[in-house]
Short mmCIF file of C-alpha atoms and ligand atoms in Angstrom, two decimals:
data_model
loop_
_atom_site.label_atom_id
_atom_site.label_comp_id
_atom_site.label_asym_id
_atom_site.label_seq_id
_atom_site.Cartn_x
_atom_site.Cartn_y
_atom_site.Cartn_z
CA MET A 1496 45.42 -27.82 -171.82
CA ARG A 1497 46.79 -24.43 -169.86
CA VAL A 1498 49.91 -22.47 -170.97
CA ILE A 1499 51.46 -20.92 -168.00
CA SER A 1500 54.84 -18.76 -168.02
CA SER A 1501 55.09 -17.73 -164.18
CA PRO A 1502 57.13 -20.60 -162.39
CA ASN A 1503 55.21 -19.33 -159.34
CA LYS A 1504 51.84 -20.02 -160.82
CA ILE A 1505 52.49 -23.16 -162.52
CA ARG A 1506 54.18 -24.49 -159.21
CA GLN A 1507 50.47 -23.47 -157.49
CA ALA A 1508 48.57 -25.12 -160.07
CA LEU A 1509 50.58 -28.47 -160.02
CA ILE A 1510 50.57 -28.35 -156.09
CA LYS A 1511 46.79 -29.32 -156.00
CA TYR A 1512 47.32 -32.75 -158.32
CA LYS A 1513 50.41 -33.45 -155.94
CA LEU A 1514 48.30 -32.97 -152.80
CA LYS A 1515 45.64 -35.42 -154.33
CA GLY A 1516 48.45 -38.00 -154.69
CA LYS A 1517 48.33 -37.45 -158.76
CA THR A 1518 51.55 -38.38 -160.40
CA ILE A 1519 53.18 -35.86 -162.62
CA GLY A 1520 55.18 -36.65 -166.00
CA PHE A 1521 57.21 -33.89 -167.17
CA VAL A 1522 58.77 -33.37 -170.87
CA PRO A 1523 61.46 -30.76 -171.07
CA THR A 1524 62.08 -29.19 -174.33
CA MET A 1525 63.18 -26.20 -176.36
CA GLY A 1526 60.09 -26.48 -178.55
CA ALA A 1527 60.27 -26.76 -182.70
CA LEU A 1528 58.63 -30.15 -181.63
CA HIS A 1529 58.94 -33.62 -183.90
CA GLN A 1530 58.15 -37.21 -183.54
CA GLY A 1531 61.13 -37.62 -181.05
CA HIS A 1532 59.50 -34.90 -178.77
CA LEU A 1533 55.87 -36.51 -179.32
CA SER A 1534 57.20 -40.17 -178.42
CA LEU A 1535 58.44 -38.67 -175.18
CA ILE A 1536 55.17 -36.97 -174.56
CA HIS A 1537 53.03 -39.85 -175.45
CA GLN A 1538 54.76 -41.97 -173.07
CA ALA A 1539 54.24 -39.41 -170.44
CA VAL A 1540 50.66 -39.32 -170.98
CA ARG A 1541 50.39 -43.23 -170.56
CA ASP A 1542 52.35 -43.18 -167.56
CA ASN A 1543 51.15 -40.34 -165.39
CA ASP A 1544 47.89 -38.73 -164.39
CA ILE A 1545 49.21 -35.38 -165.21
CA THR A 1546 51.49 -34.35 -168.34
CA VAL A 1547 53.68 -31.25 -168.11
CA ILE A 1548 55.70 -30.05 -171.01
CA SER A 1549 58.38 -27.17 -170.91
CA ILE A 1550 59.02 -25.10 -174.04
CA PHE A 1551 61.99 -22.78 -173.46
CA VAL A 1552 64.73 -22.12 -175.53
CA ASN A 1553 67.33 -21.88 -172.67
CA PRO A 1554 70.03 -19.18 -173.78
CA LYS A 1555 72.45 -20.25 -171.00
CA GLN A 1556 73.22 -23.24 -173.19
CA PHE A 1557 74.07 -21.77 -176.24
CA GLY A 1558 77.90 -20.46 -176.94
CA PRO A 1559 78.14 -16.97 -178.23
CA LYS A 1560 78.71 -18.24 -181.85
CA GLU A 1561 75.89 -20.47 -181.69
CA ASP A 1562 72.29 -20.60 -183.12
CA LEU A 1563 70.32 -19.16 -179.97
CA ASN A 1564 68.63 -16.36 -181.89
CA LYS A 1565 68.02 -18.73 -185.26
CA TYR A 1566 66.75 -21.30 -183.06
CA PRO A 1567 63.03 -22.55 -184.56
CA ARG A 1568 60.24 -21.20 -182.59
CA PRO A 1569 56.91 -22.40 -184.24
CA GLU A 1570 54.83 -21.35 -180.91
CA GLU A 1571 51.37 -22.07 -182.30
CA LYS A 1572 52.25 -25.39 -184.10
CA ASP A 1573 54.03 -26.69 -181.11
CA LEU A 1574 50.84 -25.88 -178.62
CA ALA A 1575 48.43 -27.47 -181.18
CA LEU A 1576 50.38 -30.59 -181.21
CA CYS A 1577 50.52 -30.56 -177.29
CA GLU A 1578 46.83 -30.23 -177.19
CA LYS A 1579 46.46 -32.89 -179.67
CA ALA A 1580 48.68 -35.23 -177.55
CA GLY A 1581 46.73 -35.05 -174.47
CA VAL A 1582 49.37 -32.46 -172.22
CA ASP A 1583 47.63 -30.81 -169.38
CA PHE A 1584 50.17 -28.04 -168.85
CA VAL A 1585 52.53 -26.26 -171.00
CA PHE A 1586 55.35 -24.23 -168.88
CA HIS A 1587 56.34 -21.49 -171.41
CA PRO A 1588 58.52 -19.02 -169.26
CA LYS A 1589 60.28 -16.10 -170.71
CA SER A 1590 64.15 -15.72 -170.42
CA LYS A 1591 63.69 -13.18 -167.57
CA ASP A 1592 61.04 -15.47 -165.74
CA MET A 1593 64.17 -17.96 -165.74
CA TYR A 1594 66.90 -15.83 -165.13
CA PRO A 1595 66.17 -12.84 -163.19
CA ASP A 1596 68.62 -9.81 -162.96
CA ASN A 1597 71.89 -10.79 -161.44
CA PHE A 1598 71.47 -14.81 -161.71
CA THR A 1599 74.63 -16.15 -160.56
CA THR A 1600 74.00 -19.96 -159.52
CA TYR A 1601 75.19 -22.54 -161.74
CA VAL A 1602 75.08 -26.60 -161.41
CA SER A 1603 77.98 -28.14 -163.16
CA VAL A 1604 78.23 -31.91 -163.33
CA GLU A 1605 82.20 -32.39 -163.57
CA GLY A 1606 83.96 -34.64 -165.96
CA LEU A 1607 81.05 -36.08 -167.79
CA SER A 1608 80.23 -32.38 -169.05
CA GLN A 1609 83.99 -31.74 -170.39
CA VAL A 1610 84.04 -34.77 -172.89
CA LEU A 1611 82.65 -35.27 -176.18
CA CYS A 1612 80.18 -32.37 -177.15
CA GLY A 1613 81.12 -30.70 -174.22
CA LYS A 1614 84.71 -30.42 -175.39
CA SER A 1615 83.27 -28.34 -178.70
CA ARG A 1616 80.59 -26.74 -176.73
CA PRO A 1617 82.26 -25.24 -173.62
CA GLY A 1618 79.57 -24.28 -170.95
CA HIS A 1619 76.89 -26.10 -172.71
CA PHE A 1620 76.15 -28.99 -170.29
CA ALA A 1621 76.42 -26.49 -167.37
CA GLY A 1622 73.62 -24.37 -168.84
CA VAL A 1623 71.71 -27.66 -169.40
CA ALA A 1624 72.22 -29.07 -165.71
CA THR A 1625 71.40 -25.49 -164.50
CA VAL A 1626 68.06 -25.17 -166.39
CA VAL A 1627 66.91 -28.52 -165.93
CA THR A 1628 67.61 -28.36 -162.29
CA LYS A 1629 65.43 -25.12 -162.05
CA LEU A 1630 62.69 -26.97 -164.05
CA PHE A 1631 62.54 -30.17 -161.66
CA ASN A 1632 62.45 -27.59 -158.75
CA ILE A 1633 59.51 -25.87 -160.22
CA ILE A 1634 57.37 -28.73 -161.70
CA GLN A 1635 58.68 -31.31 -159.10
CA PRO A 1636 57.81 -34.32 -161.57
CA ASP A 1637 57.39 -37.90 -160.40
CA ILE A 1638 59.09 -38.84 -163.68
CA ALA A 1639 61.08 -36.71 -166.42
CA TYR A 1640 61.32 -38.04 -170.10
CA PHE A 1641 64.51 -37.53 -172.12
CA GLY A 1642 65.45 -38.93 -175.88
CA GLN A 1643 68.53 -41.19 -176.18
CA LYS A 1644 69.61 -38.84 -179.39
CA ASP A 1645 70.85 -36.73 -176.72
CA ALA A 1646 72.78 -39.47 -174.74
CA GLN A 1647 75.47 -37.15 -172.96
CA GLN A 1648 72.73 -35.02 -171.66
CA SER A 1649 70.82 -38.07 -170.43
CA ILE A 1650 73.88 -39.61 -168.65
CA ILE A 1651 74.76 -36.13 -167.11
CA ILE A 1652 71.05 -35.49 -166.03
CA LYS A 1653 71.13 -39.03 -164.52
CA LYS A 1654 74.46 -38.43 -162.78
CA MET A 1655 73.27 -34.78 -161.53
CA VAL A 1656 69.86 -36.29 -159.97
CA ARG A 1657 71.52 -38.96 -158.32
CA ASP A 1658 74.52 -36.62 -156.69
CA LEU A 1659 71.94 -33.89 -155.93
CA ASN A 1660 69.31 -36.27 -154.39
CA ILE A 1661 66.48 -34.91 -156.66
CA PRO A 1662 63.38 -36.96 -156.03
CA LEU A 1663 62.31 -38.18 -159.26
CA LYS A 1664 62.76 -40.94 -162.14
CA ILE A 1665 64.26 -40.34 -165.41
CA LYS A 1666 63.25 -42.24 -168.33
CA VAL A 1667 65.42 -42.24 -171.33
CA LEU A 1668 63.33 -43.39 -174.46
CA PRO A 1669 65.01 -44.56 -177.92
CA THR A 1670 65.64 -42.22 -181.03
CA ILE A 1671 63.00 -41.52 -183.16
CA ARG A 1672 64.26 -41.44 -186.92
CA GLU A 1673 63.40 -40.44 -190.41
CA LYS A 1674 62.80 -43.48 -192.76
CA ASP A 1675 66.37 -42.95 -194.27
CA GLY A 1676 67.63 -43.26 -190.78
CA LEU A 1677 68.49 -39.55 -189.90
CA ALA A 1678 67.58 -39.27 -186.08
CA MET A 1679 65.03 -36.75 -185.50
CA SER A 1680 66.13 -33.30 -184.34
CA SER A 1681 64.81 -29.60 -184.30
CA ARG A 1682 68.22 -28.66 -186.10
CA ASN A 1683 67.10 -30.96 -189.27
CA SER A 1684 65.20 -27.80 -190.40
CA TYR A 1685 68.26 -26.07 -190.91
CA LEU A 1686 69.46 -28.50 -193.84
CA ASN A 1687 69.07 -27.78 -197.33
CA ILE A 1688 68.02 -30.47 -199.79
CA ALA A 1689 71.58 -31.25 -200.62
CA GLU A 1690 72.83 -31.41 -197.03
CA ARG A 1691 69.94 -33.57 -196.02
CA LYS A 1692 70.89 -36.14 -198.42
CA LYS A 1693 74.50 -35.88 -197.07
CA ALA A 1694 73.18 -36.34 -193.44
CA ARG A 1695 72.19 -39.66 -193.91
CA VAL A 1696 75.87 -40.47 -193.35
CA LEU A 1697 75.52 -40.19 -189.56
CA SER A 1698 72.98 -43.28 -189.40
CA GLN A 1699 74.99 -44.91 -192.13
CA SER A 1700 78.35 -44.63 -190.28
CA LEU A 1701 76.68 -46.26 -187.06
CA ASN A 1702 75.24 -48.95 -189.22
CA LEU A 1703 78.56 -49.51 -190.92
CA ALA A 1704 79.95 -50.12 -186.89
CA ARG A 1705 77.19 -52.51 -186.14
CA ILE A 1706 78.05 -54.67 -189.07
CA LEU A 1707 81.78 -54.54 -188.35
CA ILE A 1708 81.05 -55.59 -184.66
CA GLN A 1709 78.69 -58.29 -185.79
CA ASN A 1710 81.48 -59.59 -187.93
CA GLY A 1711 84.14 -59.51 -185.16
CA ALA A 1712 85.74 -56.36 -184.97
CA ARG A 1713 86.58 -55.37 -181.66
CA ASP A 1714 89.58 -52.72 -182.04
CA ALA A 1715 88.18 -49.15 -181.30
CA ASP A 1716 90.36 -47.53 -183.83
CA ARG A 1717 89.66 -49.95 -186.63
CA ILE A 1718 86.00 -49.25 -186.16
CA ILE A 1719 86.40 -45.60 -185.84
CA ASN A 1720 88.82 -45.13 -188.84
CA ARG A 1721 85.99 -47.02 -191.12
CA MET A 1722 83.50 -44.56 -189.98
CA LYS A 1723 85.64 -41.36 -190.28
CA ALA A 1724 86.49 -42.77 -193.78
CA LEU A 1725 82.71 -43.25 -194.54
CA ILE A 1726 82.08 -39.71 -193.31
CA LYS A 1727 84.59 -37.83 -195.05
CA LYS A 1728 83.59 -39.53 -198.44
CA LYS A 1729 80.32 -37.51 -197.80
CA ALA A 1730 82.40 -34.23 -197.02
CA ALA A 1731 80.96 -33.79 -193.71
CA LYS A 1732 83.19 -32.27 -191.05
CA ILE A 1733 83.84 -34.68 -188.20
CA ASP A 1734 83.79 -33.02 -184.58
CA TYR A 1735 84.33 -36.63 -182.97
CA VAL A 1736 83.62 -39.84 -183.32
CA GLU A 1737 84.44 -42.16 -180.56
CA LEU A 1738 83.71 -45.53 -178.83
CA VAL A 1739 83.28 -45.04 -175.01
CA ASP A 1740 82.21 -46.40 -171.86
CA PRO A 1741 78.55 -45.69 -171.38
CA ASP A 1742 78.91 -44.55 -167.70
CA THR A 1743 82.42 -42.52 -167.76
CA LEU A 1744 81.90 -41.59 -171.34
CA GLN A 1745 85.81 -42.08 -171.51
CA PRO A 1746 87.43 -43.86 -174.47
CA LEU A 1747 87.54 -47.69 -174.83
CA LYS A 1748 90.44 -49.35 -176.70
CA LYS A 1749 88.26 -52.18 -177.27
CA ILE A 1750 84.46 -53.25 -177.61
CA SER A 1751 84.06 -54.58 -174.05
CA LYS A 1752 80.67 -55.71 -172.64
CA ASP A 1753 78.64 -52.28 -172.48
CA TYR A 1754 79.92 -49.72 -175.41
CA PHE A 1755 78.81 -46.48 -176.84
CA ILE A 1756 79.35 -45.25 -180.13
CA VAL A 1757 78.98 -41.43 -180.35
CA LEU A 1758 79.53 -39.00 -182.98
CA ALA A 1759 78.99 -35.27 -183.81
CA VAL A 1760 79.48 -33.87 -187.41
CA LYS A 1761 78.79 -30.75 -189.19
CA ILE A 1762 77.02 -30.67 -192.38
CA GLY A 1763 77.57 -27.51 -193.95
CA ASN A 1764 76.75 -24.87 -190.80
CA THR A 1765 74.44 -27.64 -188.90
CA ARG A 1766 76.14 -29.51 -186.23
CA LEU A 1767 74.53 -32.87 -185.74
CA ILE A 1768 74.94 -35.65 -183.28
CA ASP A 1769 73.99 -39.45 -183.01
CA ASN A 1770 74.69 -42.59 -181.12
CA PHE A 1771 74.23 -46.36 -180.65
CA GLN A 1772 74.50 -48.31 -177.29
CA GLY A 1773 75.64 -51.55 -177.79
CA ARG A 1774 76.43 -54.96 -175.73
CA CYS A 1775 78.85 -57.60 -176.72
CA LEU A 1776 78.57 -60.60 -174.95
CA ASN A 1777 81.60 -62.48 -176.63
O1 PAF B 797 67.29 -31.26 -175.00
C1 PAF B 797 66.85 -30.25 -174.72
O2 PAF B 797 65.93 -30.04 -175.82
C2 PAF B 797 67.14 -29.18 -174.03
O3 PAF B 797 68.65 -29.43 -173.65
C3 PAF B 797 66.72 -29.34 -172.40
C4 PAF B 797 66.65 -30.45 -171.53
C5 PAF B 797 65.17 -29.20 -172.71
C6 PAF B 797 67.21 -28.36 -171.64
O4 PAF B 797 67.04 -27.01 -172.42
#
């Protein structure tokens, strides 16, 4: 496994394989790897000749009051996990490699980036879309892998790839959960023991919605209010709980064929997200 920090050097290293017709799978990450990332890496290794992962805590996607400085960076552990998982290249740039002085170009996916997480994290998705575009240009993968836990991010990236004719395929893989249902996230490490217990309420509220829908509930407000009541009981602070159309992310009044239930909740100072995508045939 090679670890490379220069965009030009990794592009040169990969071009050899591309010229030989080898396929390149790419998993972009901000490090602090967990089983969720590893499931993406394992899939990339299975699908492709060469697997590249990037580890870059992207400053452009953090707001001024967010956790950029405290974001976990367990470098050695991450590299050991990559090596064990069969990664061929780790792209690990410094901020100045990605954002040289006087960097002024941004990618913005209008509409989808301004709702849900985009409302409480203005500029976040422009930061994500910009860095992911740069990473795609540098690595030029055949397939890029994202997790369903960051559902809005995946939807935005798919739209960006379509709108900008970026020649690659996006694969979105299921959320990996802890035994008690909590979706795996690098930010779970911020939770103390009491908060960790409370954090179960995210997946519990999604399960409640699932049961209500199985039992015939179709009205979005009714489902959302029941979820909110459960979350509030655990003294968690709700950012949003919404039932939306999976393509437009616009709120639905009633469950329709395809729907998406998405939520963001603050447990102590830690903001966590989760979701499930459903299909209702009656
Ligand atoms: O999901 C993440 O870890 C990040 O948003 C990504 C896609 C690596 C861009 O920085």
